[in-house]
mmCIF file of C-alpha atoms and ligand atoms in Angstrom:
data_model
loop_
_atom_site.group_PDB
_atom_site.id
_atom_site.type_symbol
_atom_site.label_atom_id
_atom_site.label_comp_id
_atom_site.label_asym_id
_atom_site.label_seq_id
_atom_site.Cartn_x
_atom_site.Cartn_y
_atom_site.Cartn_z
ATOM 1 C CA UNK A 3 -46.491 11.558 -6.160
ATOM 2 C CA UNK A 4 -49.162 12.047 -8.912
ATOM 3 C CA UNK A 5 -49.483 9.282 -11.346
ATOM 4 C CA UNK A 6 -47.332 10.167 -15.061
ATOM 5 C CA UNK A 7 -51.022 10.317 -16.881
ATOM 6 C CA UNK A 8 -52.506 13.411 -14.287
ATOM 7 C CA UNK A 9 -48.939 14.863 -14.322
ATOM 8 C CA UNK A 10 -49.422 14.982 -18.790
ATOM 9 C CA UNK A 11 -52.802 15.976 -17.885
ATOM 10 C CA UNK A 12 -51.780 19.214 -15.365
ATOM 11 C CA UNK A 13 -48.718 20.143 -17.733
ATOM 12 C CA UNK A 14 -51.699 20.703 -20.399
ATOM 13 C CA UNK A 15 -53.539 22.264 -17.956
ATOM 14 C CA UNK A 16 -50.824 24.746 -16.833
ATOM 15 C CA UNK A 17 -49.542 25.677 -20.294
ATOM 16 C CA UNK A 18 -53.075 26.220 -21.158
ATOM 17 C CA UNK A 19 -53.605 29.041 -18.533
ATOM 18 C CA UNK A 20 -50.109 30.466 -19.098
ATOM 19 C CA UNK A 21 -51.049 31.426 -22.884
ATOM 20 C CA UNK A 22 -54.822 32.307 -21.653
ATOM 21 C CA UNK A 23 -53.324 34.902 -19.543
ATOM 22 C CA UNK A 24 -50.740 35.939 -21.661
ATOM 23 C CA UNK A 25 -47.740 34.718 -20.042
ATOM 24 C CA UNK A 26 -46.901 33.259 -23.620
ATOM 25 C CA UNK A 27 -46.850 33.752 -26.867
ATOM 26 C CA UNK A 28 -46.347 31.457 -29.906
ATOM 27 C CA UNK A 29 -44.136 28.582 -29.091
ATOM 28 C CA UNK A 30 -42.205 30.712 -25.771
ATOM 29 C CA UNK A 31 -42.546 29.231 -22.345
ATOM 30 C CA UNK A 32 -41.600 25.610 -20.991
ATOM 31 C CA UNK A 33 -42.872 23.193 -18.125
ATOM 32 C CA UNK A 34 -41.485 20.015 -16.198
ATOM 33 C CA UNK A 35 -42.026 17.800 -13.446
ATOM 34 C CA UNK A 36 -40.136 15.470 -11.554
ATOM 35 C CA UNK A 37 -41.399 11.682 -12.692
ATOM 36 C CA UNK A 38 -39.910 9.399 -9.444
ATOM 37 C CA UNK A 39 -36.196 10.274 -8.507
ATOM 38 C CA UNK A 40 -34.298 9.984 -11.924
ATOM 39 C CA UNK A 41 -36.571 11.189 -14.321
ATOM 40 C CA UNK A 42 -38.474 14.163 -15.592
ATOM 41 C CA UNK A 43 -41.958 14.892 -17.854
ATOM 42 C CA UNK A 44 -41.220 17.806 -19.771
ATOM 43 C CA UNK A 45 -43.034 19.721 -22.700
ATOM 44 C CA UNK A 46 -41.434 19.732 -26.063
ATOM 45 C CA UNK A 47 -39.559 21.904 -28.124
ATOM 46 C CA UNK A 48 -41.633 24.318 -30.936
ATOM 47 C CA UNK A 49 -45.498 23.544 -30.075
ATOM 48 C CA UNK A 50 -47.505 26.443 -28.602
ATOM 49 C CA UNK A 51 -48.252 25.784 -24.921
ATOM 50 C CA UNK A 52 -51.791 26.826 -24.941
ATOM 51 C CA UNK A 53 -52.711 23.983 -27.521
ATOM 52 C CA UNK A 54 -50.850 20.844 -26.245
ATOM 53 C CA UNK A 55 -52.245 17.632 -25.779
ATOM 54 C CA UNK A 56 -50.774 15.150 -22.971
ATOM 55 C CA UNK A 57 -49.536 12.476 -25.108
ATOM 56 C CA UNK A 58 -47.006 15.286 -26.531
ATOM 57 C CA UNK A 59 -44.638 15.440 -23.296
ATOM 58 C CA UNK A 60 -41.747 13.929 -23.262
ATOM 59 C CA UNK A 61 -39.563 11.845 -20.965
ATOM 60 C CA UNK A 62 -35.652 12.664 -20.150
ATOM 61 C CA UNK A 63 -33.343 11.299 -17.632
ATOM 62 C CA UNK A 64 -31.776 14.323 -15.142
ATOM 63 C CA UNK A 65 -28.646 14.565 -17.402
ATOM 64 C CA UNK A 66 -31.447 15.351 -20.408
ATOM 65 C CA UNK A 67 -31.474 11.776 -22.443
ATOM 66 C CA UNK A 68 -35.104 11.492 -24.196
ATOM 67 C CA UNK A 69 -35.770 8.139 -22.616
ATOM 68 C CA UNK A 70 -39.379 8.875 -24.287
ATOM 69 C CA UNK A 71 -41.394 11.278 -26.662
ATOM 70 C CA UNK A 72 -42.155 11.441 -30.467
ATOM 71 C CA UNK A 73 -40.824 15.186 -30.025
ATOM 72 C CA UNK A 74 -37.889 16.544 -28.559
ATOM 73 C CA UNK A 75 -37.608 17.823 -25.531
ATOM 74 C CA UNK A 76 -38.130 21.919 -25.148
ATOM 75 C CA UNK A 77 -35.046 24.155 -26.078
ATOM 76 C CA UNK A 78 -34.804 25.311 -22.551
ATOM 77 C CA UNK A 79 -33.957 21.468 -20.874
ATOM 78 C CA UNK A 80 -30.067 22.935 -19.957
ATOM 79 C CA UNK A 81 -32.065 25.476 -17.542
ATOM 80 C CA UNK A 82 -34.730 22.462 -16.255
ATOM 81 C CA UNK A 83 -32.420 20.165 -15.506
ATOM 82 C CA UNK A 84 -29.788 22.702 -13.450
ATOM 83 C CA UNK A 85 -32.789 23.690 -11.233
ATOM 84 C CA UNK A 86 -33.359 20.135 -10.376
ATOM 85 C CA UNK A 87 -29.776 19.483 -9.723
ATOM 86 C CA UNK A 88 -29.442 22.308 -7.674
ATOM 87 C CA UNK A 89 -32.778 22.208 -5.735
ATOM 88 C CA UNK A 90 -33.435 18.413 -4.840
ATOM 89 C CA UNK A 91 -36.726 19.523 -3.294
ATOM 90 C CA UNK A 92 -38.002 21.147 -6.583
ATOM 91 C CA UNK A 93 -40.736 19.199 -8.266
ATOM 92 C CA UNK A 94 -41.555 21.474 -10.995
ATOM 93 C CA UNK A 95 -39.983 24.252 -13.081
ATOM 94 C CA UNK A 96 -41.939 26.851 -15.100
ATOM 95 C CA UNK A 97 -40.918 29.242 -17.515
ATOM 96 C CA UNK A 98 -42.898 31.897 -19.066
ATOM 97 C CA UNK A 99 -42.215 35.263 -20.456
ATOM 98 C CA UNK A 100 -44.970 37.157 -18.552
ATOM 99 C CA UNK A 101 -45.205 40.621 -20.033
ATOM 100 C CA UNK A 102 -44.745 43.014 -17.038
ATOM 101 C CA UNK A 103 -42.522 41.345 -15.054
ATOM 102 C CA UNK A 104 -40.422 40.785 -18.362
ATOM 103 C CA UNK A 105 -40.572 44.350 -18.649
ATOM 104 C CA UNK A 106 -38.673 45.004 -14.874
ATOM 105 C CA UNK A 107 -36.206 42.049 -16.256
ATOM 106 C CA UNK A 108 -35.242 44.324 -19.730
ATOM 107 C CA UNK A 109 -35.354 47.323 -17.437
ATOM 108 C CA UNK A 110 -32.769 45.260 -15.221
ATOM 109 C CA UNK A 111 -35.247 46.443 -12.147
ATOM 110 C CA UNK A 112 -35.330 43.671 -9.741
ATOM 111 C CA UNK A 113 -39.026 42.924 -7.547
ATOM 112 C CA UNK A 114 -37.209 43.035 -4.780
ATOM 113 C CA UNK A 115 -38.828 45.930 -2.518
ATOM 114 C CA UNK A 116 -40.827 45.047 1.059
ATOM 115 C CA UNK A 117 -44.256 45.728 -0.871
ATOM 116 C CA UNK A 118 -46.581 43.064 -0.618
ATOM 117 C CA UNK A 119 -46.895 40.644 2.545
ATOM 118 C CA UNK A 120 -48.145 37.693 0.596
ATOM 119 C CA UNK A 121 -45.183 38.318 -1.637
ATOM 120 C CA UNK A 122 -43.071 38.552 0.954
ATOM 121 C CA UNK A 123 -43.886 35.164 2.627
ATOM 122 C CA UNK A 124 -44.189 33.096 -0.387
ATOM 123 C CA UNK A 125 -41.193 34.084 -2.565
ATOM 124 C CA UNK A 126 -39.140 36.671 -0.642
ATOM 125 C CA UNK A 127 -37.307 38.791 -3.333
ATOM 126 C CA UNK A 128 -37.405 38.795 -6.952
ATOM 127 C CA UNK A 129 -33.668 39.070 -8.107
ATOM 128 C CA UNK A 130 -32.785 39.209 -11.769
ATOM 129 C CA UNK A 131 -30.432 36.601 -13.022
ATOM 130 C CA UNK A 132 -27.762 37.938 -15.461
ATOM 131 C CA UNK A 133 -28.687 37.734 -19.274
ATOM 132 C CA UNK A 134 -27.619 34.699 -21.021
ATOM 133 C CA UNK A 135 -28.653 33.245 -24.620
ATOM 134 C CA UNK A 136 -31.485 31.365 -24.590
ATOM 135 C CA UNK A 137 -31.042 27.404 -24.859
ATOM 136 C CA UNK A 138 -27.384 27.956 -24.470
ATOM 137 C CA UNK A 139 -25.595 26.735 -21.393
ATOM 138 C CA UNK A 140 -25.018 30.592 -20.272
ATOM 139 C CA UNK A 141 -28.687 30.306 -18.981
ATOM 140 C CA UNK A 142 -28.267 27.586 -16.526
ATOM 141 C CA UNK A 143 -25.089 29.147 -15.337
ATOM 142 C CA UNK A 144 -26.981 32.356 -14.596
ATOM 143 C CA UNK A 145 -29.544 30.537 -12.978
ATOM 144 C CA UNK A 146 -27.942 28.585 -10.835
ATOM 145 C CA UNK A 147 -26.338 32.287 -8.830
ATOM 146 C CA UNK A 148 -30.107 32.654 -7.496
ATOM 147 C CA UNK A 149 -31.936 29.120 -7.514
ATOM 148 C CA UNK A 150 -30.262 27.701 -4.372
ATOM 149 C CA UNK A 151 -32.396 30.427 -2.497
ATOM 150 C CA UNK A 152 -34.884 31.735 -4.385
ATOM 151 C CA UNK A 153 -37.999 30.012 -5.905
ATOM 152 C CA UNK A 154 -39.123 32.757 -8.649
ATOM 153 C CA UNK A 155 -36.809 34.845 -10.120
ATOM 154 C CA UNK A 156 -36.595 37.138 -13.479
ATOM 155 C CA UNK A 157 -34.108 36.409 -16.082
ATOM 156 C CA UNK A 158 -32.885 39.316 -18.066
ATOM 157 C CA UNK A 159 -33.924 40.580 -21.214
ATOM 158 C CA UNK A 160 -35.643 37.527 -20.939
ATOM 159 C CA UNK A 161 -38.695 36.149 -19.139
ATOM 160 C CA UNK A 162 -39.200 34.144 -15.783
ATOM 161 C CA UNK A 163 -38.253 31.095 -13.934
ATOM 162 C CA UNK A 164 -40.234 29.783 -10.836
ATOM 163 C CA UNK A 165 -40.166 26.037 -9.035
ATOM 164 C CA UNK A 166 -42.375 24.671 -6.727
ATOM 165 C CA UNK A 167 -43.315 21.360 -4.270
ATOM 166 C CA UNK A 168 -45.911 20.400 -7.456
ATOM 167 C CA UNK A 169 -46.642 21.788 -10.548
ATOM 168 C CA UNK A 170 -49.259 24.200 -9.672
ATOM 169 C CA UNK A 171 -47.074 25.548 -7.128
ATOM 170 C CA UNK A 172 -44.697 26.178 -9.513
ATOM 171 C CA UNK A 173 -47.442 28.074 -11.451
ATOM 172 C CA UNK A 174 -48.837 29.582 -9.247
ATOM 173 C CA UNK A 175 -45.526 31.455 -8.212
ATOM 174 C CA UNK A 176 -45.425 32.393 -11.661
ATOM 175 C CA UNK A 177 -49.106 34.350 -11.083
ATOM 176 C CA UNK A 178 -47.661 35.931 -7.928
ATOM 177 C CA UNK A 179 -44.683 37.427 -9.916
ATOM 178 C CA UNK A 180 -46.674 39.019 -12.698
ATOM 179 C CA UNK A 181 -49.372 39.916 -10.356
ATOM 180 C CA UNK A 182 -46.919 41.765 -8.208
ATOM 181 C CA UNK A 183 -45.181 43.522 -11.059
ATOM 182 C CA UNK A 184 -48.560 44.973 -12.245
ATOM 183 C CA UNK A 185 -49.170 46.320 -8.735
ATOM 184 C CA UNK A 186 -45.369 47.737 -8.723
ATOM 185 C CA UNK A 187 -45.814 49.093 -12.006
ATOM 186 C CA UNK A 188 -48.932 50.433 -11.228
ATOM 187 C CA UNK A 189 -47.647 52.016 -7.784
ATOM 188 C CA UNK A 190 -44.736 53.387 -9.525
ATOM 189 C CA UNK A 191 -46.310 55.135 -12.119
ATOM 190 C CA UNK A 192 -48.869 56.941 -8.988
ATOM 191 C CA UNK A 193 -45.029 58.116 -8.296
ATOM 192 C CA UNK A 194 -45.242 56.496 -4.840
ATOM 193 C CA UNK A 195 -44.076 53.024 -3.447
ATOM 194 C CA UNK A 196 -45.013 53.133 0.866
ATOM 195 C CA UNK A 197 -41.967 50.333 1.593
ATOM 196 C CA UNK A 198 -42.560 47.946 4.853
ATOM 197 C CA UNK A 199 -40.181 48.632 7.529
ATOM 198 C CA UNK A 200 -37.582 45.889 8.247
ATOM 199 C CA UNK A 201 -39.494 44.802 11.448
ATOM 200 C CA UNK A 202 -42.472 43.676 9.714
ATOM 201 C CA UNK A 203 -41.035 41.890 7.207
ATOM 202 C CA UNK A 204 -38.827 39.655 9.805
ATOM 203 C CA UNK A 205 -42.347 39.252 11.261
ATOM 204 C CA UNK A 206 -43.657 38.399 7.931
ATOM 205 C CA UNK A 207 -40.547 35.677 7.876
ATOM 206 C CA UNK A 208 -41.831 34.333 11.030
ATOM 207 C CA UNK A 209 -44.888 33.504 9.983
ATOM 208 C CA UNK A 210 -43.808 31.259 7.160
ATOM 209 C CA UNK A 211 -43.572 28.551 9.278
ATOM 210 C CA UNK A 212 -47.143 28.720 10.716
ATOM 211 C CA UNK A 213 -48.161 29.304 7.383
ATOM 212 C CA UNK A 214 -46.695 26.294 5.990
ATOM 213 C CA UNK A 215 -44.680 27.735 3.844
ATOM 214 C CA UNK A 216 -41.013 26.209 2.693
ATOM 215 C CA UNK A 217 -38.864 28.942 1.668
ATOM 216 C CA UNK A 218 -35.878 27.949 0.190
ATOM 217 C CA UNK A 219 -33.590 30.768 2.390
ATOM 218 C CA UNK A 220 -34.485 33.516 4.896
ATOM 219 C CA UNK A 221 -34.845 36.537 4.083
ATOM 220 C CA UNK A 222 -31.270 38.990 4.874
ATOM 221 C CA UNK A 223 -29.733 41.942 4.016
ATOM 222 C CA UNK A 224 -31.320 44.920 2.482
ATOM 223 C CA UNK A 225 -29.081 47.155 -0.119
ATOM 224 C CA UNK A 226 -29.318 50.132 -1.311
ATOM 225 C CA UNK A 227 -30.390 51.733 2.759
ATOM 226 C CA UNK A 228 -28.332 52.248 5.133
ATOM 227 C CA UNK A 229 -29.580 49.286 7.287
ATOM 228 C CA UNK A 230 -27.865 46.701 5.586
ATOM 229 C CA UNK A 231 -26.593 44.506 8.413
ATOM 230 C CA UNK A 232 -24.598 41.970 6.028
ATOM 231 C CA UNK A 233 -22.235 42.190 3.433
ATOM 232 C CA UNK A 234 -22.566 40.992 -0.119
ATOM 233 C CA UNK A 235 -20.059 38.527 1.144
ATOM 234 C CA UNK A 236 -22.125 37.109 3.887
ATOM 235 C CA UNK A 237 -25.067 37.072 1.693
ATOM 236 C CA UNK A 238 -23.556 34.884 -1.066
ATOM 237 C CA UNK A 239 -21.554 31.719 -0.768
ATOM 238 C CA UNK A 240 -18.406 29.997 -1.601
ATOM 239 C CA UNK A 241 -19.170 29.970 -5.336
ATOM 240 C CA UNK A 242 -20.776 33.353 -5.367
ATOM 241 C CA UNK A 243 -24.349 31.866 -5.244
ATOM 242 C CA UNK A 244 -26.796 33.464 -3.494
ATOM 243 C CA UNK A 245 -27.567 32.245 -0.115
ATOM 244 C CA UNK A 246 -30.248 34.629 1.335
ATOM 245 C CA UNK A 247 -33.020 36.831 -0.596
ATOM 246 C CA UNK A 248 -32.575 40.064 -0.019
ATOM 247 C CA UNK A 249 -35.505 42.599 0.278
ATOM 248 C CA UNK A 250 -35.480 46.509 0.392
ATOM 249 C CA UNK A 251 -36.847 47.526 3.553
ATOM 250 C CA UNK A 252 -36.640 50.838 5.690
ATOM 251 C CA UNK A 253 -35.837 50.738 9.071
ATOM 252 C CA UNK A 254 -39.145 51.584 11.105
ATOM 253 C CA UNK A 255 -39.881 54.229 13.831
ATOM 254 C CA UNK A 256 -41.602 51.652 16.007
ATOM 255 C CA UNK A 257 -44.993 52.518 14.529
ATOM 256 C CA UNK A 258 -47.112 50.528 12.024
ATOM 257 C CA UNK A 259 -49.472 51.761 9.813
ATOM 258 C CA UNK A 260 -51.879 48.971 11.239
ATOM 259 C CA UNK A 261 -51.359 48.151 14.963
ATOM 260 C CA UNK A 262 -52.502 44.972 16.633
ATOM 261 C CA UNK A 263 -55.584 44.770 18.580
ATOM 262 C CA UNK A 264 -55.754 41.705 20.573
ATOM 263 C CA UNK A 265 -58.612 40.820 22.246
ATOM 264 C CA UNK A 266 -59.610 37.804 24.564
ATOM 265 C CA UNK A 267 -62.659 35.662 24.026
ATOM 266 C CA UNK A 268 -64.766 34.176 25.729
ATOM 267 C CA UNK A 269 -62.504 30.932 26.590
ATOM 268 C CA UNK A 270 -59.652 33.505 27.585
ATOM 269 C CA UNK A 271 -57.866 32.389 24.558
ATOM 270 C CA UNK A 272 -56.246 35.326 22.087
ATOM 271 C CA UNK A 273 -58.960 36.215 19.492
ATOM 272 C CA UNK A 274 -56.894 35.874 16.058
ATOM 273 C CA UNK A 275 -59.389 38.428 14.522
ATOM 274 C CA UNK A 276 -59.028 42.252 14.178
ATOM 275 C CA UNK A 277 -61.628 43.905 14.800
ATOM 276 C CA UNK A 278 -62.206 47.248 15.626
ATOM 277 C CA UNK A 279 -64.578 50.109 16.777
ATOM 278 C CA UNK A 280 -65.278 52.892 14.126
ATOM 279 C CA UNK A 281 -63.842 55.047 16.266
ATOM 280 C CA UNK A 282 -60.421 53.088 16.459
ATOM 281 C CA UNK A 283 -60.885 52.772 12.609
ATOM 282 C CA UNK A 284 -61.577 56.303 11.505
ATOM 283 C CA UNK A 285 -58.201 57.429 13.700
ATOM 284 C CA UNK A 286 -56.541 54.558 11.586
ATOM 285 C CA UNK A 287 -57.318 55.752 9.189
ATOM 286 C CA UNK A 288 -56.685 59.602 9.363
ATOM 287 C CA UNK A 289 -53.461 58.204 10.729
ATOM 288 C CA UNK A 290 -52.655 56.635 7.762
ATOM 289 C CA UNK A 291 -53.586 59.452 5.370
ATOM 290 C CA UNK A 292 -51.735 62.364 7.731
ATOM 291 C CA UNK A 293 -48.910 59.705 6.829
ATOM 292 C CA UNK A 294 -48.244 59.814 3.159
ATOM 293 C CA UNK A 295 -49.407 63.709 3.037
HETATM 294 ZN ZN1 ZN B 26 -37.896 31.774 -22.673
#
């Protein structure tokens, strides 16, 4: 674990690129980290979080005691502290209110469609957690229906809540959900969304692992197509919480848009590169545009 002074030093940090790039305005947005097993380094309430300075943070115990801090603690500690309860592996919270993903969360549009491989590996689905008043204890409660399985998700008419192993995990999450709701925005609006089959993204689930990647919950069921092969009963738990992260994916023909070429090298040993002929390229290719004519 990082030491408490580079932990003030990357909350700065962090807040400081979350209001460079908008994710922020005014006094909106809060960060925390876990400081040793029963206590947390959090920002404080009312101060812009592109202008703090580390010796503003303060220090709460997990039931949200200031144990340290000339300022309070930020307005938002109910929601900190249930993440942490409920995900003992969560070092870091962040909470912004980026300005397209917030959009899909007042449209009540969930980032949950089989788009984006990267997305796919690193946070699964997007789900929306129900709206609740800010700083009241309705937010945690909403919150805690998707946090057991998910490590980004939108809140409604609201903003965004991610948690990661460190603090720039946590962050970066938060970059991966705006980013992604640009690209579905901007995909949308072409008035065409090409959806990855089913197959590849239990493939793309398969690779977590060799890509190191901890997901909180595999990805399940898929609503809203007729290949949904669990029931919103199987896909939540005894309290109703979610338990799986559900993506909208098509069932595929068998064919993908990009097939694998496996070659051998020298050695004999499977050549992880794909590489192929102009020839195999251009069919791709006219493959792949005969496909969404
Ligand atoms: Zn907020």
């Amino acid at each position: 674990m990082s030491s408490e002074s580079t932990l003030r030093a990357d909350i700065v940090e962090v807040g400081r690129r979350m209001y460079a790039r908008g994710y922020t305005a005014s006094n909106d947005g809060n960060i925390s980290v876990r400081l040793g097993a029963d206590r947390l380094l959090m920002t404080p309430k009312s101060v812009c979080k592109g202008f703090m300075t580390p010796d503003m943070m303060c220090i709460t115990d997990l039931e949200g005691r200031k144990l340290q801090g000339d300022r309070d603690p930020s307005s938002e500690m109910l929601m900190h502290l249930e993440v942490y309860r409920q995900r003992p592996d969560a070092q870091a919270v962040v909470h912004a209110h980026p300005p397209t993903a917030t959009g899909f969360a007042v449209a009540g549009i969930p980032l949950d469609r089989a788009v984006l491989a990267e997305v796919l590996t690193t946070l699964g689905s997007i789900p929306i957690a129900e709206y609740a008043t800010p700083s009241t204890r309705e937010l945690p409660e909403a919150v805690r229906k998707y946090i057991k399985a998910h490590d980004g998700m939108l809140l409604a008419n609201h903003g965004a809540l991610t948690v990661g192993a460190d603090l720039y995990g946590a962050y970066y999450k938060m970059e991966t959900i705006e980013h992604f709701a640009k690209i579905s925005l901007v995909a949308r609006l072409l008035g065409r969304e090409n959806l990855l089959s089913r197959e590849e993204v239990m493939r793309l689930q398969e690779l977590r692992g060799s890509y190191g990647i901890q997901a909180p919950a595999p990805i399940c069921a898929v609503p809203g197509t007729e290949l949904a092969s669990r029931s919103v009963a199987d896909r939540t738990g005894a309290a109703g919480d979610a338990t799986c992260q559900t993506v909208q994916a098509p069932k595929g023909d068998g064919s993908r848009l990009v097939a694998d070429v496996v070659r051998r090298t020298a050695e004999g040993r499977e050549d992880e590169e794909i590489r192929l002929t102009y020839r195999e390229l251009s069919a791709l290719l006219e493959d792949a545009i005969r496909s969404i004519r």
